[in-house]
Short mmCIF file of C-alpha atoms in Angstrom, two decimals:
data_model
loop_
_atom_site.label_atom_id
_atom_site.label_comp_id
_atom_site.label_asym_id
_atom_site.label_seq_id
_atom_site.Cartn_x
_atom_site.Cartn_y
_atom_site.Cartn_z
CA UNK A 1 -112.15 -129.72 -18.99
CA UNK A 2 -108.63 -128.62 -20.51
CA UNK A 3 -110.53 -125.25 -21.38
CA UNK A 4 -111.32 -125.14 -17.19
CA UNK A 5 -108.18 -125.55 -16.14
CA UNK A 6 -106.78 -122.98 -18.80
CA UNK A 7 -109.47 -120.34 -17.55
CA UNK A 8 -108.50 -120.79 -13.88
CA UNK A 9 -104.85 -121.17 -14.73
CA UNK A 10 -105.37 -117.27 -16.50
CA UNK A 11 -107.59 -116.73 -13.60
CA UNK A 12 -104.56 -117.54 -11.24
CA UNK A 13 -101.87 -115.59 -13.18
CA UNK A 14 -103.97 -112.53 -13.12
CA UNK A 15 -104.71 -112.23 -9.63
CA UNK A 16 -101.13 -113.11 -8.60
CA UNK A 17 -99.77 -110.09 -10.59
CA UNK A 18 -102.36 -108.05 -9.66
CA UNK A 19 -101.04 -109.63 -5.97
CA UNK A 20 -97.90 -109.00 -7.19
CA UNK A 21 -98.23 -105.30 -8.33
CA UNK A 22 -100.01 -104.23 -5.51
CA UNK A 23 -97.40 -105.51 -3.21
CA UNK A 24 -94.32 -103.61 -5.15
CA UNK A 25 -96.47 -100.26 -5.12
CA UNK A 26 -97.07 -100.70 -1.10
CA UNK A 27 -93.02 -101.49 -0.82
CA UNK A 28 -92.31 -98.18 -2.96
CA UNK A 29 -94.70 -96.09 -0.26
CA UNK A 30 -92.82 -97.73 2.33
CA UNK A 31 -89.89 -97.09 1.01
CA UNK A 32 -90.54 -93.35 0.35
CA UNK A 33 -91.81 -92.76 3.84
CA UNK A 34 -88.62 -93.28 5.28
CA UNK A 35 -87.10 -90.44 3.21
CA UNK A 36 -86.98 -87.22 5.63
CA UNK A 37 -85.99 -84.18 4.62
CA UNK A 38 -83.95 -81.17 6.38
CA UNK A 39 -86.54 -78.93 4.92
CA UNK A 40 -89.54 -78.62 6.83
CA UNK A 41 -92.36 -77.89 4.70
CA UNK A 42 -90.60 -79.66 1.92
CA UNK A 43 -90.96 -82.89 4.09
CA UNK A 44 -94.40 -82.06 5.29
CA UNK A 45 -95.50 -81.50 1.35
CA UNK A 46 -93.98 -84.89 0.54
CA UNK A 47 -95.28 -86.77 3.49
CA UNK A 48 -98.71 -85.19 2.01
CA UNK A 49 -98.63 -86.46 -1.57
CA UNK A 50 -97.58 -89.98 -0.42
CA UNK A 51 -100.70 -89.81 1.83
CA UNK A 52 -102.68 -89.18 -0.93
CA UNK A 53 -101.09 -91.01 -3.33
CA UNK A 54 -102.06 -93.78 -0.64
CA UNK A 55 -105.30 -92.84 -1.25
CA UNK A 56 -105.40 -94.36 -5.09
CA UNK A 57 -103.39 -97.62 -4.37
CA UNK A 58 -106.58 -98.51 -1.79
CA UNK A 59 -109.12 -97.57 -4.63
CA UNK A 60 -107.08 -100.16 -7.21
CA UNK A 61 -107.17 -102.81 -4.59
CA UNK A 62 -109.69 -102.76 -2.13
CA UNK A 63 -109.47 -106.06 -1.05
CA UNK A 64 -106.10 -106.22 -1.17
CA UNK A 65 -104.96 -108.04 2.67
CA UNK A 66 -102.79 -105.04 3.34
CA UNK A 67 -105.11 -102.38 2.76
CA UNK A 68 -104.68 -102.31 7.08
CA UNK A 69 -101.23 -101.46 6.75
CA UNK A 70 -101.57 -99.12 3.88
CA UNK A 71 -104.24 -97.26 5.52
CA UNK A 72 -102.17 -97.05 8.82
CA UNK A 73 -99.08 -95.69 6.85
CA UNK A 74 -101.27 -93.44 5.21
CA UNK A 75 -102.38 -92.06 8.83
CA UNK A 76 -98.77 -91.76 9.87
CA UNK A 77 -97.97 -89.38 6.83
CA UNK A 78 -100.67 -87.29 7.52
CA UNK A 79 -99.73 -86.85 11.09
CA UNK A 80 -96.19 -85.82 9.35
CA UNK A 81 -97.92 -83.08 6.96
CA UNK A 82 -99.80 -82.07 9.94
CA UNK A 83 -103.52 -83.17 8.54
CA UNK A 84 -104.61 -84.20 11.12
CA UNK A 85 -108.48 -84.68 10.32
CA UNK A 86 -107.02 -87.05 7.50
CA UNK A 87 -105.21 -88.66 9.43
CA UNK A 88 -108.00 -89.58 11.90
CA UNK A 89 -109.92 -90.44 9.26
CA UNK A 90 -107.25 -93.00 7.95
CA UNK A 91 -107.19 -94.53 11.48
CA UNK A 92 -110.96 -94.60 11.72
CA UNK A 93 -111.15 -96.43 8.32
CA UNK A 94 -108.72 -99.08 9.23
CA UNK A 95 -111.22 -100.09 12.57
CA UNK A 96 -114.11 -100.27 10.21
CA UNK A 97 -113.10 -101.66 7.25
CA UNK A 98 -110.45 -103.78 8.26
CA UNK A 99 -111.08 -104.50 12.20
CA UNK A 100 -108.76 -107.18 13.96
CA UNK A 101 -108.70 -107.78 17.85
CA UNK A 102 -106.20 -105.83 18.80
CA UNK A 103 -106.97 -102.60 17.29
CA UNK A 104 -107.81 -101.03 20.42
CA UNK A 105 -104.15 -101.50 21.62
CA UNK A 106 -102.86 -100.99 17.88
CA UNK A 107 -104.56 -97.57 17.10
CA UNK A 108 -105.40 -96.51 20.80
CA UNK A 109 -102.30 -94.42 20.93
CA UNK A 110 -102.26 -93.27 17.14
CA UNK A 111 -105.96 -91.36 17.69
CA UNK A 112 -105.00 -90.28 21.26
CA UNK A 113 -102.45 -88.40 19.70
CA UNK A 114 -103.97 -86.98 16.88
CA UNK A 115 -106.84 -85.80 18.98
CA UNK A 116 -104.31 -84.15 21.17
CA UNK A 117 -103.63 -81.81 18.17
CA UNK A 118 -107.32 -81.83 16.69
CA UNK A 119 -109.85 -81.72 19.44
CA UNK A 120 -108.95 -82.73 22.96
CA UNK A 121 -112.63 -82.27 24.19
CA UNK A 122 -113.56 -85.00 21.48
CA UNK A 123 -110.78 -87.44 22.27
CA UNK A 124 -113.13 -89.53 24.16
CA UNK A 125 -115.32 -89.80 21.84
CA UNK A 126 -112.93 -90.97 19.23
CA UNK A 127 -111.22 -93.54 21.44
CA UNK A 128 -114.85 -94.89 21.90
CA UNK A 129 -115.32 -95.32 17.85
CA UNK A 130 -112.45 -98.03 18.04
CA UNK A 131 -114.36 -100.13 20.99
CA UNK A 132 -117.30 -100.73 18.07
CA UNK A 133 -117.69 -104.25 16.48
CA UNK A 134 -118.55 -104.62 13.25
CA UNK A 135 -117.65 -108.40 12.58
CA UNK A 136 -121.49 -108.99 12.05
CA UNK A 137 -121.71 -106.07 9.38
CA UNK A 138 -121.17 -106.41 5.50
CA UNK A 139 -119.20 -104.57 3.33
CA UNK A 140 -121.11 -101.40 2.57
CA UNK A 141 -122.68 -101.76 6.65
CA UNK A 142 -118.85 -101.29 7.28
CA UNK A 143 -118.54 -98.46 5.33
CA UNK A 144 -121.70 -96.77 6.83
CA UNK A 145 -120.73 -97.29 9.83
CA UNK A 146 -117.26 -95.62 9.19
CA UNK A 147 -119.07 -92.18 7.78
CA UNK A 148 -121.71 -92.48 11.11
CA UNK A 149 -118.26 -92.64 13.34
CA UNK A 150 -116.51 -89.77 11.30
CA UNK A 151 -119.82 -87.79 11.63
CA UNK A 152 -119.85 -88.13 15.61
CA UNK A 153 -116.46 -86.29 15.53
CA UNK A 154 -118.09 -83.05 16.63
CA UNK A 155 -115.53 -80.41 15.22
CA UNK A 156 -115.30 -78.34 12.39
CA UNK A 157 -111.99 -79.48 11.55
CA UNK A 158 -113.46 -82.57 10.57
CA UNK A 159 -115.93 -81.44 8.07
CA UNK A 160 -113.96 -81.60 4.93
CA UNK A 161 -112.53 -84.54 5.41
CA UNK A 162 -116.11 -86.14 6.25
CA UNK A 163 -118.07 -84.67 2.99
CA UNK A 164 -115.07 -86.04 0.80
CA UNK A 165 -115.87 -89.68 2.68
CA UNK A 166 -119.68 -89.18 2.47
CA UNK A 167 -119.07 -88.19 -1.61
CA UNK A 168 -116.84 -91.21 -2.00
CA UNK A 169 -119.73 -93.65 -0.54
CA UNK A 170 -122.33 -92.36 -2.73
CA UNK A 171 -120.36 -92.84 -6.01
CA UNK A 172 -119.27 -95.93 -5.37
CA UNK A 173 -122.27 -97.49 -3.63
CA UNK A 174 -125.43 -95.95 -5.76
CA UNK A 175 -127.39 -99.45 -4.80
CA UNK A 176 -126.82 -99.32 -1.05
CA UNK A 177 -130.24 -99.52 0.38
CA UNK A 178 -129.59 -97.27 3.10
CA UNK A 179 -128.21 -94.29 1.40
CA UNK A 180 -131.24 -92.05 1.59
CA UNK A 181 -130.35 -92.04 5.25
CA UNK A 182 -126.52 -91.33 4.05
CA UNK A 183 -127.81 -88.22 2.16
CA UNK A 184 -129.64 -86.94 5.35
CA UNK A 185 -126.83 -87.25 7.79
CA UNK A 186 -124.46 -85.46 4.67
CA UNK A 187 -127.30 -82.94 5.00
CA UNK A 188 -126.82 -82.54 9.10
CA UNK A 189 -123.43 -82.35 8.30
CA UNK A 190 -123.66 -79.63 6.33
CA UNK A 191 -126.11 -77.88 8.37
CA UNK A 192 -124.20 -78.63 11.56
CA UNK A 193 -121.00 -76.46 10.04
CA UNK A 194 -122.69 -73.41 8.66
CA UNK A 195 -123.21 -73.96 4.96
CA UNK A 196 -127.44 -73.72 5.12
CA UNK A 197 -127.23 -74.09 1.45
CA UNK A 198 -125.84 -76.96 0.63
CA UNK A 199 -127.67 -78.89 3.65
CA UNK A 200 -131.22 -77.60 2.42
CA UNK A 201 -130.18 -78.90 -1.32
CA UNK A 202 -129.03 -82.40 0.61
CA UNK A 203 -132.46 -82.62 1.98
CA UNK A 204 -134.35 -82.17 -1.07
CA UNK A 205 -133.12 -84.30 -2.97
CA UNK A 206 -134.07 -87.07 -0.55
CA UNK A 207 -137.30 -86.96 -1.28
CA UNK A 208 -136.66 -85.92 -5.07
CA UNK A 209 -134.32 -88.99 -5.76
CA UNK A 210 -135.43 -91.30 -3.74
CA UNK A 211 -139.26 -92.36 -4.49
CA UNK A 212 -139.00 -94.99 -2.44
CA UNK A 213 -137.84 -93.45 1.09
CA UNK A 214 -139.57 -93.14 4.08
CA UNK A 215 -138.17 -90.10 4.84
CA UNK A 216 -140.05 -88.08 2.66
CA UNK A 217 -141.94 -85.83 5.40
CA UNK A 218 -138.78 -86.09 7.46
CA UNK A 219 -136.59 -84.51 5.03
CA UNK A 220 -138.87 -81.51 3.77
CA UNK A 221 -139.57 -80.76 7.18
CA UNK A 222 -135.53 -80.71 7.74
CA UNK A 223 -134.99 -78.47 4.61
CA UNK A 224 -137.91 -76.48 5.93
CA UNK A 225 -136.18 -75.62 9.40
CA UNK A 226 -133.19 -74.59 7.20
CA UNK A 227 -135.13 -72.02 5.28
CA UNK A 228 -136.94 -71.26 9.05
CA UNK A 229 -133.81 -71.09 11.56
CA UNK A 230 -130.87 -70.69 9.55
CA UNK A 231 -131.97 -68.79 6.28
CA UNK A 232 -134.32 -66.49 7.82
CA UNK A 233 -136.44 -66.94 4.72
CA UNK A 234 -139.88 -67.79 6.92
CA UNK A 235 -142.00 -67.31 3.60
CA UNK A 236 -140.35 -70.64 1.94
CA UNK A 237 -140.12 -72.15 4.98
CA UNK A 238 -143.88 -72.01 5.54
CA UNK A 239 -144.64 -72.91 2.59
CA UNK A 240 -142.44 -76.33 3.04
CA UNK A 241 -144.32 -76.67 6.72
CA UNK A 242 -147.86 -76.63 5.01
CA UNK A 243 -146.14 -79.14 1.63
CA UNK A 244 -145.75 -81.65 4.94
CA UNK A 245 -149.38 -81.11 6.56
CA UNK A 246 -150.73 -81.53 3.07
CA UNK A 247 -148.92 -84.26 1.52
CA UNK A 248 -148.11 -86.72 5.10
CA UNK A 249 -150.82 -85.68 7.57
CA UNK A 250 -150.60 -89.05 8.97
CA UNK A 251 -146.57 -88.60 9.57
CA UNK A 252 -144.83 -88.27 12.81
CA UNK A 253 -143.53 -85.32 11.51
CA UNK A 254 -146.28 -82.99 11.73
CA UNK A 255 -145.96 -82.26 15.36
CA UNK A 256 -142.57 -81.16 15.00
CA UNK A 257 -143.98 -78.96 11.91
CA UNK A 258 -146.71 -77.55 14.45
CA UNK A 259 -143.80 -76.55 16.67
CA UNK A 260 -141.59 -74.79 14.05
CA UNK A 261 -144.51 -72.72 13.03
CA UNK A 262 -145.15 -71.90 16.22
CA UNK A 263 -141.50 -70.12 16.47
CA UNK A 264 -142.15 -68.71 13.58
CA UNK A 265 -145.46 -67.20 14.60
CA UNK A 266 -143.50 -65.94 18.27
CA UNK A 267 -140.99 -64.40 16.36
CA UNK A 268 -143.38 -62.45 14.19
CA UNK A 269 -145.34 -61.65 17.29
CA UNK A 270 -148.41 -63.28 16.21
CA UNK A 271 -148.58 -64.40 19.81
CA UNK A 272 -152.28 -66.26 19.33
CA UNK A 273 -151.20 -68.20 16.41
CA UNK A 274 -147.95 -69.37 18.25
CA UNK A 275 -150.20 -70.47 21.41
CA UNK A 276 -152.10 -72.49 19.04
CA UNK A 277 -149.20 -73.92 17.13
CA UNK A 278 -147.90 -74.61 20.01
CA UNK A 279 -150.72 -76.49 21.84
CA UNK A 280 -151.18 -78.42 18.85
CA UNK A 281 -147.90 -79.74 19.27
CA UNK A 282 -147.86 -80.60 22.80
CA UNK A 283 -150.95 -82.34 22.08
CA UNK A 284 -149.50 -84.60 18.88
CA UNK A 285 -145.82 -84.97 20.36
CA UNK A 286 -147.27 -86.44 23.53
CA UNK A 287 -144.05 -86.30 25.71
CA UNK A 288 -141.41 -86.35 23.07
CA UNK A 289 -138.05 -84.14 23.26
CA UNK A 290 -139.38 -82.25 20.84
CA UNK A 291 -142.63 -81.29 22.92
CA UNK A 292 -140.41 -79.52 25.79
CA UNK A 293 -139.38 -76.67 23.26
CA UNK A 294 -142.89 -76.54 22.24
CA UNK A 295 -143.58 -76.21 26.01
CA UNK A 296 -140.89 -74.20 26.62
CA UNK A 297 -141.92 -71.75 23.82
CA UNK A 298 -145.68 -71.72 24.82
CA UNK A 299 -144.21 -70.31 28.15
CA UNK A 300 -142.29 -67.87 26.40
CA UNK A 301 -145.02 -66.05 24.42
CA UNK A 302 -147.42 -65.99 27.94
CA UNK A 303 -144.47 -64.23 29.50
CA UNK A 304 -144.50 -61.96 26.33
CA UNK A 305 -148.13 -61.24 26.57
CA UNK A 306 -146.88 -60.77 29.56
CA UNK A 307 -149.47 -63.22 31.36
CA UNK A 308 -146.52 -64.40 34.02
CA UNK A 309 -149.24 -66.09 36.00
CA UNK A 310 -149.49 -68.58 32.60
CA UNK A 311 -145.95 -68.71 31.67
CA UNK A 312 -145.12 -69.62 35.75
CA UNK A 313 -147.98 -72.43 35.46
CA UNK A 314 -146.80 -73.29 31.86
CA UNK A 315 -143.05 -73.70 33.05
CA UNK A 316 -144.31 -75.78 35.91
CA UNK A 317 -146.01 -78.46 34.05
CA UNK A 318 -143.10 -78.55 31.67
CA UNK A 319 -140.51 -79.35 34.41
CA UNK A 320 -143.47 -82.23 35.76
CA UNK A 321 -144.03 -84.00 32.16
CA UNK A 322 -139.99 -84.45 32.15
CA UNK A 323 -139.09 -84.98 35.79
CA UNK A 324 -137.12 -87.90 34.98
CA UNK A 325 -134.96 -85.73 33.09
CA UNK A 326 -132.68 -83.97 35.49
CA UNK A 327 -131.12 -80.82 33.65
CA UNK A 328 -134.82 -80.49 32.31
CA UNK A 329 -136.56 -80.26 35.40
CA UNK A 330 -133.84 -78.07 37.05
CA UNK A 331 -133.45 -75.98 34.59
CA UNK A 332 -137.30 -75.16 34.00
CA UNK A 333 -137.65 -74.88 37.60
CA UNK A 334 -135.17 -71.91 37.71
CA UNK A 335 -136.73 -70.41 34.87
CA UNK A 336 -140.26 -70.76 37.10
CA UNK A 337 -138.66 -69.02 40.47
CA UNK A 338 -137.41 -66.26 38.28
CA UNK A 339 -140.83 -65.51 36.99
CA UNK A 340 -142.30 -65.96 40.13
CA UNK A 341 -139.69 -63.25 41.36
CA UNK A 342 -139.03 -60.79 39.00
CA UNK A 343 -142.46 -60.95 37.18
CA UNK A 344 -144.82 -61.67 39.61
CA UNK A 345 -143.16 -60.51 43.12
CA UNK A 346 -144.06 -63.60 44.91
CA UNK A 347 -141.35 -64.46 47.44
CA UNK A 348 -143.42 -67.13 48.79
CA UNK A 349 -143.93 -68.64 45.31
CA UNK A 350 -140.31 -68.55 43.95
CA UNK A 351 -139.64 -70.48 47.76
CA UNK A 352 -141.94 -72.87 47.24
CA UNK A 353 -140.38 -73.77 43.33
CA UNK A 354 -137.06 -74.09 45.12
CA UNK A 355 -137.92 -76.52 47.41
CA UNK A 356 -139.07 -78.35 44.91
CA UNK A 357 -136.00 -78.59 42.62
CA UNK A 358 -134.34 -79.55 46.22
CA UNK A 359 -137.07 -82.39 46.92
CA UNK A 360 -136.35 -83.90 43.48
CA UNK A 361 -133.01 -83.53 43.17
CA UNK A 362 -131.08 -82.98 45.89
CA UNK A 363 -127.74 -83.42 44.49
CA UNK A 364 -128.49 -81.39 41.64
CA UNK A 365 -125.40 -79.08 40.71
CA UNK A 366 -127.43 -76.09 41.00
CA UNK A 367 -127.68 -76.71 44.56
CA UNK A 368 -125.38 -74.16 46.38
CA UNK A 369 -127.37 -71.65 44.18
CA UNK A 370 -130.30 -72.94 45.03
CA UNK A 371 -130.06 -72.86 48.44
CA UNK A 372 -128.51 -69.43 48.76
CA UNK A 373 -131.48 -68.22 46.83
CA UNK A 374 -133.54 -69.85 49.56
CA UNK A 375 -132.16 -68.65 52.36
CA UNK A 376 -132.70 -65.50 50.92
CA UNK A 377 -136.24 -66.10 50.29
CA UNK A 378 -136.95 -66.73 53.66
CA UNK A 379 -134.85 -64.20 54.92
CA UNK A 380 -136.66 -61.46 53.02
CA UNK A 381 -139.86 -63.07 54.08
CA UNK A 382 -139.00 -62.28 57.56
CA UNK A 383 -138.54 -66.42 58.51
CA UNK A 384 -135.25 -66.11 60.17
CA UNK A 385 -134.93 -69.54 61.59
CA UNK A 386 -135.29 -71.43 58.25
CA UNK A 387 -132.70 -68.15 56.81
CA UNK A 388 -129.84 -69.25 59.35
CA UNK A 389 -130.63 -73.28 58.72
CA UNK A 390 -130.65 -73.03 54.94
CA UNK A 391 -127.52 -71.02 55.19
CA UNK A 392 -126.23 -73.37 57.56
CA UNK A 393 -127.02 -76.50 55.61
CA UNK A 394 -125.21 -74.53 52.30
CA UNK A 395 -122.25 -73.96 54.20
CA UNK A 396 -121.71 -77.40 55.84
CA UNK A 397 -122.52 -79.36 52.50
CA UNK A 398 -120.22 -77.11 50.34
CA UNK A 399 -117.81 -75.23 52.63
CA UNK A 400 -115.67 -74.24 49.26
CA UNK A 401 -118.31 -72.90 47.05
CA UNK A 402 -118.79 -69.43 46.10
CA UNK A 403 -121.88 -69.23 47.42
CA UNK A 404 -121.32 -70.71 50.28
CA UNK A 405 -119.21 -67.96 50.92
CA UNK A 406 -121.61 -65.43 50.42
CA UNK A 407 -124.02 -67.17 53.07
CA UNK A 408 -121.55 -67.07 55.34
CA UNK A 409 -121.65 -63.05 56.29
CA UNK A 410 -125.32 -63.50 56.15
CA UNK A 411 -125.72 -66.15 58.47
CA UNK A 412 -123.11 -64.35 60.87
CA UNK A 413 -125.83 -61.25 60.90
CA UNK A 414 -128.67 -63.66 61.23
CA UNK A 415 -127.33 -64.88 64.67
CA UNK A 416 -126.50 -61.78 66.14
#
């Protein structure tokens, strides 16, 4: 019993100066922070190396109970040496390691301000990140969660900064059941800011290091469309297509793999093999995202083969199998009228597509354009009455638009 108390006595005496320690190196940071000096870039080179002297005291004490303030110190420095990705990232951390209820209201106006300097067009986005709750989430979920929130930062500024994070992770948590996913999003990270290379060597070793995954298909397939889209090198990329058909035929994978080799086949101009790639995926994606661009591409080679009857019909279907999606069906709707127009000289055609875009979506912000276009359509056609009320309706529903404007002189010539 006397040996208990001894151990837990020890026990006591080393965490308090370890308490004790920590406390005195987090007054000394303090301390130095306050220090400004005259000199510009002589302040801004301190206010760096306390940040990332910051950096080590969290790493000796990473449960210490003022990791929060050290980590929101550490963010204020950085905004002083102007690294401002680090500085985000500090913020970030602080919400997701070490979230308390008023961290909206605490960091709200720390991240709006950094984002004013990095990214305004992402400052949503980052004032959303501090809105998550991860109460129900353990340690290393935290920490996942953190690199997932850094990752949605969609600027290159951040990309440094988010590697060194995903590196970190990975050393420290080798266990962490979820890190094959970890190691795929490093390799969209990668990918995402132009460095092919390293994301295709993230990708492999997924399915190299990590016998256990079930990402497998998903990640040769990824480090295939490297080789494919971003490496140009179609000969390794095919040969990483055909490793997935052979090895996971069962996988959901393979109609994505039919689709890539279908680009491939387009851009080679082995227009009959693309069709066929192509169908193939339609056929196995069944209404996925990923079947529009295999829709979208089967369209493309007709109007290459120049078979514009096909690629108007293709385009057609497209916009109906996604006519829940808005921008989809517009979008593939204008791509029909134009075919019907330029490639197959059918007024009465290209009409009858615009109506339709108007039918489904009225309110579509292509409108104004739309309707111009139809006006003109029946204009050209010789039917003068729906000319003047299409121009009419344009002109009444958006008096300020461009081409509202240009109706106008045409409907003034109509009703003369």
């Amino acid at each position: 019993m006397k040996k208990f108390y001894l151990s837990a006595a020890v026990l006591f005496l080393c965490v308090t100066a370890g308490a004790k320690e920590s406390e005195d190196a987090l007054e000394f940071y303090q301390a130095q922070s306050r220090l400004v000096s005259e000199n510009r870039r002589q302040d801004q080179a301190y206010a760096a190396a306390l940040a990332d002297s910051l950096a080590v005291w969290q790493k000796r004490f990473p449960q210490d109970k003022q990791n929060k303030d050290a980590l929101l110190l550490q963010a204020d420095l950085f905004v002083r040496a102007q690294d401002y990705p680090s500085a985000l990232a500090a913020l970030l951390k602080s919400h997701y390691l070490f979230p308390v209820p008023n961290d909206s209201a605490l960091l709200g106006s720390r991240v709006e301000a950094v984002m004013n300097e990095l990214d305004k067009d992402q400052k949503g986005q980052a004032l959303k990140l501090l809105a998550a709750n991860v109460d129900a989430l353990n340690k290393e979920q935290r920490q996942e969660a953190y690199l997932r929130a850094l990752y949605s930062i969609d600027t290159p500024d951040m990309y440094a900064v988010t590697a060194l994070e995903i590196d970190d992770f990975l050393a420290q948590n080798p266990g962490y059941a979820q890190n094959d996913k970890i190691e795929i999003l490093y390799g969209d990270l990668h990918r995402r800011n132009h460095n092919p290379m390293a994301a295709a060597a993230q990708y492999k070793k997924v399915g190299a290091l990590y016998p256990k995954t079930n990402y497998k298909a998903a990640s040769t397939r990824m480090a295939a469309d490297v080789y494919a889209d971003d490496l140009k090198d179609p000969q390794t990329a095919t040969a990483m297509y055909n490793q997935v058909l052979k090895n996971y035929p069962d996988s959901v994978e393979i109609g994505v793999v039919y689709k890539h080799l279908g680009i491939m086949e387009e851009n080679n101009k082995n227009y009959e093999n693309a069709l066929a790639y192509y169908d193939k995926a339609i056929q196995m994606l069944e209404g996925k995202p990923a079947a529009y661009d295999a829709m979208i591409g089967k369209a493309d080679v007709y109007a290459k083969m120049k078979d514009y009857q096909s690629a108007y019909n293709t385009l057609v279907q497209t916009a109906d199998a996604f006519n829940e999606n808005e921008e989809k069906y517009v979008s593939t709707m204008l791509k029909a009228a134009e075919v019907a127009d330029r490639r197959l000289k059918d007024r009465s055609q290209k009409s009858v597509t615009l109506e339709k875009i108007l039918l489904a979506y009225p309110q579509t912000r292509h409108a104004p354009e739309i309707m111009f276009e139809l006006g003109y359509c029946y204009e050209k056609q010789g039917k003068i009455v729906q000319a003047a009320a299409m121009y009419k309706k344009l002109i009444l529903a958006y008096p300020t638009d461009t081409f509202a404007e240009k109706a106008q002189p045409r409907l003034d010539r109509l009703n003369k």
